[in-house]
Short mmCIF file of C-alpha atoms and ligand atoms in Angstrom, two decimals:
data_model
loop_
_atom_site.label_atom_id
_atom_site.label_comp_id
_atom_site.label_asym_id
_atom_site.label_seq_id
_atom_site.Cartn_x
_atom_site.Cartn_y
_atom_site.Cartn_z
CA MET A 1 2.92 19.80 -2.84
CA ALA A 2 4.02 16.40 -4.11
CA ARG A 3 3.04 17.35 -7.63
CA ARG A 4 5.35 20.36 -7.49
CA ARG A 5 8.26 18.70 -5.73
CA VAL A 6 8.97 15.72 -7.96
CA PRO A 7 9.24 15.41 -11.75
CA ASN A 8 6.08 14.54 -13.67
CA PHE A 9 7.08 10.99 -14.39
CA CYS A 10 7.44 10.26 -10.66
CA PHE A 11 4.19 11.93 -9.71
CA GLU A 12 2.23 10.32 -12.52
CA TYR A 13 3.67 6.92 -11.58
CA VAL A 14 2.13 7.41 -8.13
CA GLU A 15 -1.10 9.15 -9.06
CA GLY A 16 -2.15 7.18 -12.12
CA GLY A 17 -4.17 4.02 -12.54
CA SER A 18 -4.57 1.55 -15.37
CA GLU A 19 -6.33 2.06 -18.71
CA ASP A 20 -9.38 4.37 -18.39
CA GLU A 21 -8.91 4.65 -14.62
CA ALA A 22 -12.53 3.66 -14.00
CA THR A 23 -11.55 1.68 -10.91
CA LEU A 24 -9.29 4.48 -9.71
CA ARG A 25 -12.30 6.82 -9.84
CA ARG A 26 -14.68 4.27 -8.35
CA ASN A 27 -12.32 3.85 -5.40
CA ARG A 28 -13.07 7.48 -4.50
CA GLU A 29 -16.67 7.80 -5.67
CA VAL A 30 -17.89 4.87 -3.61
CA PHE A 31 -17.52 6.87 -0.41
CA SER A 32 -20.05 9.46 -1.51
CA ASN A 33 -22.68 6.71 -1.80
CA ILE A 34 -22.46 6.08 1.94
CA ALA A 35 -23.61 8.75 4.38
CA PHE A 36 -23.33 9.01 8.15
CA GLN A 37 -26.42 9.00 10.31
CA PRO A 38 -25.07 10.48 13.55
CA ARG A 39 -26.43 10.28 17.11
CA THR A 40 -26.69 13.36 19.24
CA LEU A 41 -26.46 14.24 22.92
CA VAL A 42 -23.68 11.75 23.52
CA ASP A 43 -20.72 12.67 25.73
CA VAL A 44 -17.77 12.70 23.34
CA THR A 45 -15.17 14.24 25.64
CA VAL A 46 -12.94 11.17 25.45
CA ARG A 47 -12.52 9.57 22.03
CA ASN A 48 -10.68 6.39 21.17
CA GLN A 49 -9.46 5.08 17.83
CA ARG A 50 -7.01 2.44 19.08
CA ARG A 51 -7.72 -1.13 18.09
CA ARG A 52 -6.24 -4.57 17.93
CA LEU A 53 -5.01 -6.05 14.69
CA LEU A 54 -3.48 -9.51 14.40
CA GLY A 55 -2.87 -9.63 18.14
CA GLU A 56 -1.20 -6.21 18.37
CA GLU A 57 -2.48 -2.83 19.40
CA ILE A 58 -2.48 -0.16 16.70
CA ALA A 59 -2.91 3.51 17.60
CA SER A 60 -5.20 4.20 14.62
CA PRO A 61 -7.28 1.91 12.41
CA PHE A 62 -4.91 2.16 9.46
CA LEU A 63 -1.40 1.26 8.38
CA ILE A 64 0.93 2.38 5.63
CA GLY A 65 0.54 0.00 2.70
CA PRO A 66 3.39 -1.13 0.44
CA THR A 67 4.42 1.22 -2.34
CA GLY A 68 7.47 0.47 -4.46
CA PHE A 69 10.25 2.82 -5.66
CA SER A 70 9.90 5.24 -2.73
CA GLY A 71 13.49 6.30 -3.35
CA LEU A 72 12.29 8.13 -6.46
CA LEU A 73 10.23 10.43 -4.27
CA SER A 74 12.45 11.06 -1.27
CA SER A 75 16.08 10.20 -0.66
CA GLU A 76 15.34 8.07 2.39
CA GLY A 77 11.94 6.90 1.16
CA ASP A 78 11.34 3.58 2.90
CA VAL A 79 13.15 4.45 6.13
CA SER A 80 11.22 7.74 6.35
CA MET A 81 7.94 5.90 5.91
CA ALA A 82 8.84 3.31 8.55
CA ARG A 83 9.84 6.04 11.01
CA ALA A 84 6.71 8.11 10.35
CA ALA A 85 4.55 5.03 10.94
CA ALA A 86 6.48 4.09 14.09
CA SER A 87 6.03 7.50 15.67
CA ALA A 88 2.31 7.30 14.97
CA GLY A 89 2.07 3.81 16.50
CA ILE A 90 0.97 2.08 13.30
CA PRO A 91 2.66 -0.64 11.19
CA PHE A 92 4.41 -0.01 7.90
CA VAL A 93 4.31 -2.57 5.09
CA LEU A 94 7.59 -2.54 3.16
CA SER A 95 7.26 -3.14 -0.57
CA ASN A 96 9.08 -6.04 -2.11
CA VAL A 97 10.40 -3.61 -4.73
CA SER A 98 11.58 -1.08 -2.16
CA THR A 99 14.71 0.92 -2.77
CA THR A 100 16.11 0.20 0.70
CA SER A 101 16.80 -3.37 1.81
CA LEU A 102 14.49 -4.86 4.40
CA GLU A 103 17.41 -5.26 6.82
CA ASP A 104 18.32 -1.58 6.56
CA VAL A 105 14.72 -0.47 7.00
CA VAL A 106 14.28 -2.59 10.12
CA ARG A 107 17.64 -1.51 11.54
CA ARG A 108 17.19 2.19 10.86
CA ALA A 109 13.50 2.53 11.59
CA GLY A 110 14.06 2.32 15.35
CA ALA A 111 12.96 -0.05 18.09
CA ASP A 112 9.32 1.09 18.05
CA ALA A 113 8.82 0.32 14.37
CA ARG A 114 6.54 -2.47 13.28
CA VAL A 115 7.58 -3.44 9.78
CA TRP A 116 5.62 -5.97 7.75
CA MET A 117 7.12 -7.37 4.56
CA GLN A 118 5.26 -7.57 1.24
CA VAL A 119 6.30 -10.25 -1.23
CA TYR A 120 5.41 -11.17 -4.76
CA MET A 121 5.54 -14.75 -5.99
CA TYR A 122 8.50 -15.27 -8.30
CA ARG A 123 9.01 -18.17 -10.69
CA THR A 124 12.04 -19.11 -8.60
CA ARG A 125 10.54 -20.26 -5.33
CA GLU A 126 13.95 -20.38 -3.62
CA PHE A 127 14.05 -16.64 -4.04
CA VAL A 128 10.73 -16.17 -2.24
CA GLU A 129 11.97 -18.55 0.45
CA LYS A 130 15.13 -16.51 0.84
CA ILE A 131 13.20 -13.25 1.25
CA ALA A 132 10.98 -14.95 3.85
CA ARG A 133 14.05 -16.16 5.72
CA ARG A 134 15.68 -12.73 5.55
CA ALA A 135 12.47 -11.17 6.87
CA GLN A 136 12.35 -13.68 9.73
CA ASP A 137 16.02 -13.09 10.59
CA ALA A 138 15.38 -9.35 10.63
CA GLY A 139 12.60 -9.88 13.18
CA ILE A 140 9.69 -9.19 10.83
CA GLY A 141 6.57 -10.99 12.05
CA THR A 142 4.09 -10.50 9.20
CA LEU A 143 4.40 -11.36 5.53
CA VAL A 144 1.96 -9.91 3.00
CA LEU A 145 1.65 -11.86 -0.24
CA THR A 146 0.33 -9.69 -3.08
CA THR A 147 -1.69 -11.84 -5.44
CA ASP A 148 -3.03 -9.38 -8.01
CA SER A 149 0.08 -8.50 -9.94
CA ALA A 150 1.64 -11.44 -11.77
CA ILE A 151 0.16 -9.92 -14.92
CA TYR A 152 1.08 -6.26 -14.97
CA GLY A 153 -1.76 -3.71 -15.38
CA LYS A 154 -1.72 -1.40 -18.40
CA ARG A 155 -0.66 1.91 -16.86
CA GLU A 156 -0.70 4.34 -19.71
CA TRP A 157 0.92 7.20 -17.82
CA ASP A 158 4.04 5.14 -17.41
CA VAL A 159 3.91 4.00 -21.04
CA ARG A 160 3.70 7.61 -22.21
CA ASN A 161 6.42 8.90 -19.93
CA PHE A 162 9.10 6.64 -21.29
CA SER A 163 10.23 6.62 -24.91
CA GLY A 164 11.91 3.22 -24.72
CA PRO A 165 12.34 0.62 -21.99
CA LEU A 166 12.58 2.91 -19.00
CA SER A 167 14.23 5.67 -20.96
CA LEU A 168 12.54 9.02 -20.35
CA ASN A 169 11.12 10.86 -23.35
CA TRP A 170 12.20 14.45 -24.09
CA ARG A 171 9.25 16.08 -22.36
CA ASN A 172 10.26 14.32 -19.17
CA LYS A 173 13.97 14.92 -19.52
CA ILE A 174 13.27 18.66 -19.74
CA ASP A 175 10.86 18.40 -16.83
CA VAL A 176 13.56 16.77 -14.69
CA ILE A 177 15.80 19.80 -15.28
CA ARG A 178 12.97 21.97 -13.96
CA HIS A 179 13.22 20.11 -10.63
CA PRO A 180 16.73 20.98 -9.42
CA ARG A 181 15.85 20.16 -5.86
CA TRP A 182 14.96 16.58 -6.86
CA ILE A 183 18.22 16.37 -8.84
CA PHE A 184 20.31 17.58 -5.86
CA ASP A 185 18.45 15.59 -3.19
CA ILE A 186 18.04 12.33 -5.01
CA LEU A 187 19.78 11.99 -8.34
CA PHE A 188 23.21 13.47 -7.53
CA PRO A 189 23.79 11.94 -4.11
CA HIS A 190 22.27 8.55 -4.82
CA GLY A 191 21.89 8.16 -8.59
CA PHE A 192 18.75 6.41 -9.77
CA PRO A 193 17.50 4.26 -6.89
CA HIS A 194 18.18 0.55 -6.91
CA PHE A 195 16.02 -2.46 -6.22
CA ALA A 196 17.24 -3.34 -2.77
CA ASN A 197 15.50 -6.63 -1.92
CA VAL A 198 15.37 -8.44 -5.21
CA GLY A 199 18.99 -8.12 -6.32
CA ASP A 200 19.34 -11.91 -6.58
CA LEU A 201 16.91 -11.90 -9.48
CA LEU A 202 19.06 -9.44 -11.40
CA PRO A 203 22.47 -9.58 -13.05
CA PRO A 204 25.21 -8.01 -10.88
CA GLY A 205 25.47 -4.25 -11.36
CA GLN A 206 22.10 -4.01 -13.09
CA THR A 207 19.78 -3.26 -10.23
CA SER A 208 18.95 0.38 -11.02
CA VAL A 209 15.21 1.00 -11.37
CA ARG A 210 16.09 2.86 -14.55
CA GLY A 211 17.86 -0.03 -16.29
CA ALA A 212 16.39 -3.22 -17.65
CA ALA A 213 15.80 -4.33 -14.08
CA SER A 214 12.10 -3.47 -13.90
CA SER A 215 11.17 -5.57 -16.89
CA MET A 216 13.37 -8.43 -15.63
CA ILE A 217 11.56 -8.36 -12.31
CA GLY A 218 8.23 -8.23 -14.12
CA GLN A 219 9.19 -11.32 -16.09
CA SER A 220 10.25 -13.12 -12.92
CA LEU A 221 6.73 -12.85 -11.46
CA ASP A 222 4.89 -16.12 -11.72
CA PRO A 223 1.48 -16.03 -13.46
CA SER A 224 0.87 -19.64 -12.38
CA LEU A 225 0.51 -18.41 -8.77
CA CYS A 226 -2.43 -20.20 -7.15
CA TRP A 227 -3.69 -21.51 -3.80
CA ARG A 228 -1.15 -24.34 -3.77
CA ASP A 229 1.60 -21.72 -3.62
CA VAL A 230 -0.08 -19.97 -0.71
CA GLU A 231 -0.16 -23.31 1.11
CA TRP A 232 3.55 -23.69 0.36
CA LEU A 233 4.27 -20.22 1.74
CA ARG A 234 2.16 -21.01 4.79
CA ASP A 235 4.34 -24.07 5.42
CA ILE A 236 7.65 -22.26 5.19
CA TRP A 237 6.64 -19.00 6.94
CA PRO A 238 6.16 -19.32 10.71
CA GLY A 239 4.86 -15.78 11.25
CA LYS A 240 1.57 -14.12 10.34
CA LEU A 241 0.50 -14.42 6.73
CA VAL A 242 -1.72 -11.90 4.95
CA ILE A 243 -3.04 -12.23 1.39
CA LYS A 244 -3.37 -8.92 -0.45
CA GLY A 245 -5.51 -8.74 -3.56
CA VAL A 246 -8.70 -10.55 -2.52
CA MET A 247 -11.91 -9.18 -4.11
CA ASN A 248 -14.34 -12.01 -3.56
CA ALA A 249 -16.00 -13.62 -0.53
CA GLN A 250 -15.26 -17.15 -1.78
CA ASP A 251 -11.56 -16.33 -1.98
CA ALA A 252 -11.73 -14.86 1.51
CA VAL A 253 -13.11 -18.17 2.82
CA ARG A 254 -10.44 -20.08 0.93
CA ALA A 255 -7.84 -17.84 2.59
CA ILE A 256 -9.11 -19.06 5.98
CA SER A 257 -8.80 -22.68 4.93
CA VAL A 258 -5.16 -22.28 3.84
CA GLY A 259 -4.32 -20.79 7.21
CA ALA A 260 -3.96 -17.10 6.37
CA ASP A 261 -4.18 -14.75 9.34
CA GLY A 262 -5.59 -11.87 7.34
CA ILE A 263 -6.58 -10.57 3.94
CA VAL A 264 -6.36 -7.20 2.29
CA LEU A 265 -9.23 -6.54 -0.08
CA SER A 266 -7.47 -4.65 -2.83
CA ASN A 267 -7.63 -3.67 -6.48
CA HIS A 268 -4.07 -2.36 -6.15
CA GLY A 269 -5.28 1.23 -6.04
CA GLY A 270 -6.89 0.96 -9.47
CA ARG A 271 -3.55 0.07 -11.05
CA GLN A 272 -4.31 -3.49 -12.16
CA LEU A 273 -7.72 -4.67 -13.49
CA ASP A 274 -9.50 -1.57 -14.69
CA GLY A 275 -13.27 -1.84 -14.35
CA ALA A 276 -12.96 -3.87 -11.15
CA LEU A 277 -15.26 -3.09 -8.22
CA SER A 278 -14.09 -0.95 -5.37
CA THR A 279 -13.12 -2.82 -2.21
CA MET A 280 -15.87 -0.95 -0.33
CA ASP A 281 -18.37 -2.61 -2.70
CA VAL A 282 -17.27 -6.08 -1.63
CA LEU A 283 -16.42 -5.43 2.05
CA PRO A 284 -19.91 -6.20 3.47
CA GLU A 285 -20.24 -9.57 1.74
CA VAL A 286 -16.71 -10.57 2.75
CA VAL A 287 -17.26 -9.57 6.39
CA ALA A 288 -20.54 -11.54 6.45
CA GLU A 289 -18.87 -14.65 5.03
CA VAL A 290 -15.66 -14.54 7.10
CA GLN A 291 -17.40 -14.03 10.48
CA GLY A 292 -14.26 -12.89 12.25
CA ARG A 293 -12.21 -15.96 11.38
CA LEU A 294 -9.41 -13.81 9.96
CA ALA A 295 -8.52 -10.12 9.94
CA VAL A 296 -10.20 -8.22 7.11
CA MET A 297 -8.25 -5.22 5.88
CA LEU A 298 -8.82 -3.25 2.71
CA ASP A 299 -7.31 -0.47 0.64
CA GLY A 300 -7.99 1.76 -2.36
CA GLY A 301 -9.04 5.39 -2.38
CA PHE A 302 -8.80 6.15 1.34
CA ARG A 303 -7.99 9.85 1.55
CA ARG A 304 -10.02 11.08 4.53
CA GLY A 305 -10.53 9.92 8.06
CA SER A 306 -14.25 9.67 7.31
CA ASP A 307 -13.49 7.07 4.58
CA ILE A 308 -11.68 4.94 7.14
CA VAL A 309 -14.51 5.26 9.69
CA LYS A 310 -16.99 4.09 7.03
CA ALA A 311 -14.90 0.98 6.36
CA VAL A 312 -14.63 0.17 10.07
CA ALA A 313 -18.40 0.65 10.42
CA LEU A 314 -18.87 -1.96 7.69
CA GLY A 315 -16.72 -4.42 9.62
CA ALA A 316 -13.14 -3.82 8.48
CA ASP A 317 -10.39 -4.46 11.02
CA ALA A 318 -8.08 -1.88 9.45
CA VAL A 319 -7.35 0.07 6.28
CA LEU A 320 -4.12 0.37 4.31
CA VAL A 321 -3.27 3.72 2.81
CA GLY A 322 -1.16 3.92 -0.31
CA ARG A 323 -1.13 7.25 -2.08
CA ALA A 324 -2.12 9.39 0.93
CA THR A 325 1.18 8.81 2.72
CA THR A 326 3.12 8.50 -0.54
CA TYR A 327 2.07 12.04 -1.50
CA GLY A 328 3.15 13.13 1.97
CA LEU A 329 6.53 11.48 1.50
CA ALA A 330 7.05 13.13 -1.89
CA ALA A 331 6.00 16.50 -0.48
CA GLY A 332 8.16 16.46 2.63
CA GLY A 333 9.99 13.21 3.41
CA GLN A 334 9.41 11.74 6.85
CA ALA A 335 7.73 14.91 8.12
CA GLY A 336 5.41 14.87 5.10
CA ALA A 337 4.44 11.23 5.58
CA GLY A 338 3.92 11.97 9.27
CA ARG A 339 1.72 14.92 8.41
CA ALA A 340 -0.42 12.75 6.12
CA ILE A 341 -0.87 10.25 8.97
CA GLU A 342 -1.72 13.04 11.40
CA ILE A 343 -4.35 14.49 9.04
CA LEU A 344 -6.07 11.10 8.82
CA ARG A 345 -5.76 10.49 12.56
CA SER A 346 -7.22 13.85 13.51
CA GLU A 347 -10.02 13.51 10.97
CA ILE A 348 -10.99 10.13 12.42
CA ASP A 349 -11.00 11.67 15.89
CA ARG A 350 -13.23 14.53 14.74
CA VAL A 351 -15.64 12.22 12.88
CA LEU A 352 -16.06 10.06 16.00
CA GLY A 353 -16.95 13.14 17.99
CA LEU A 354 -19.32 14.57 15.40
CA MET A 355 -20.97 11.20 14.90
CA GLY A 356 -21.75 10.83 18.58
CA CYS A 357 -19.79 7.60 18.86
CA PRO A 358 -16.57 8.33 20.76
CA ASP A 359 -15.22 4.77 20.69
CA LEU A 360 -14.32 3.46 17.25
CA SER A 361 -15.00 -0.12 18.35
CA GLN A 362 -18.67 0.84 18.86
CA VAL A 363 -19.09 2.17 15.32
CA ASP A 364 -21.25 -0.14 13.25
CA GLN A 365 -23.60 -0.13 10.29
CA SER A 366 -26.31 1.61 12.28
CA TYR A 367 -24.31 4.82 11.80
CA LEU A 368 -24.41 4.53 8.02
CA ARG A 369 -26.99 4.78 5.30
CA ALA A 370 -26.44 3.82 1.67
CA ILE A 371 -27.64 6.68 -0.52
C1 FNR C 401 1.42 0.50 -5.06
N1 FNR C 401 0.90 -0.71 -4.61
C2 FNR C 401 1.75 -1.77 -4.35
N2 FNR C 401 1.28 -2.93 -3.81
C3 FNR C 401 2.11 -3.94 -3.51
O1 FNR C 401 1.66 -4.97 -3.02
N3 FNR C 401 3.45 -3.83 -3.77
C4 FNR C 401 4.00 -2.71 -4.31
O2 FNR C 401 5.21 -2.64 -4.50
C5 FNR C 401 3.13 -1.64 -4.64
N4 FNR C 401 3.63 -0.51 -5.19
C6 FNR C 401 2.80 0.59 -5.35
C7 FNR C 401 3.35 1.81 -5.78
C8 FNR C 401 2.54 2.93 -5.85
C9 FNR C 401 3.14 4.25 -6.27
C10 FNR C 401 1.16 2.85 -5.54
C11 FNR C 401 0.26 4.07 -5.61
C12 FNR C 401 0.61 1.64 -5.17
C13 FNR C 401 -0.53 -0.81 -4.24
C14 FNR C 401 -0.72 -0.31 -2.81
O3 FNR C 401 -0.17 -1.21 -1.88
C15 FNR C 401 -2.22 -0.19 -2.46
O4 FNR C 401 -2.89 -1.37 -2.78
C16 FNR C 401 -2.90 1.00 -3.14
O5 FNR C 401 -2.02 2.07 -3.31
C17 FNR C 401 -4.12 1.44 -2.35
O6 FNR C 401 -4.80 2.47 -2.98
P1 FNR C 401 -4.59 4.04 -2.61
O7 FNR C 401 -4.57 4.18 -1.12
O8 FNR C 401 -3.28 4.43 -3.23
O9 FNR C 401 -5.74 4.68 -3.28
#
């Protein structure tokens, strides 16, 4: 549905990966190399997928990960995501390059919402500090620092869709006209969405995602980002700190020593280093090394409840979903994102029953076989 509802350039921005998309494919293929070995004759009348993550209870073992530019897909993008997550009892991670400000998302998402804030590291540290302070003032308890993106991946779909710096080529201009609903729901009432959290980095009046703003933000990201900066962030941020973009057990251990509360194993959904391993490839070695000293989350390619159960069986505390809920949002706004969550939730429930292990916390490697 998402593919039909939004213009090509929006859909391809979401769906695509970098270069040959080898990592994007691997993120999916890896799940077919792991099979379930179920138990039988177990009473599965009552099934439970609730768990604890960073001291809080979550209704399902996944959360909505950060995806930027949601306003291109649905007029109320970020707020709709936050509300869909809240009604499902799971947290929502707001992207740093969201098209609604963090204050508005927190205010409009409702009292039940648990919003985490994702940040990038900018050359101007005061700016990062300001975002952290704004997040704290808004009542956000968890900051997620994404560490895999200071150098931007080569995403050839995006390169092809634009003829100049963020100016659509003719094929795409014509395609936009073929999506009147998108024009009337998004473009006419709101214009091209704006960067809502990072305005300070941009000249006044030039915050549209269609202008030069994207490249300016890209240039503001700091490629010198290293562990010292994480220590700095740890010092100024009193809440929970999660590092997103870890792919290596040694880095996971380092994350413990700088005082991180959690990590997200991530290859950015196959959008950054093409040819990188899948996070499922590295999960077992990370879990073995970390030994429960911080929360281990992961993302990339999770499209079915069974994928999530496999990750939990290998020791993950929770999974982040990116495209699954983003497709839902593009297809049907808040109801669509909610539907995507519900599909995953009900699939997890069914897998627990079929596997003969009704409590997710009891699922371990003994239910899996590498094939
Ligand atoms: C992303 N991702 C991302 N990550 C992040 O830290 N900040 C961001 O702003 C974005 N933006 C973004 C936009 C879109 C359209 C996608 C698809 C992804 C990466 C995201 O958080 C996550 O790591 C991956 O999406 C996980 O892979 P799946 O679930 O999409 O396969």
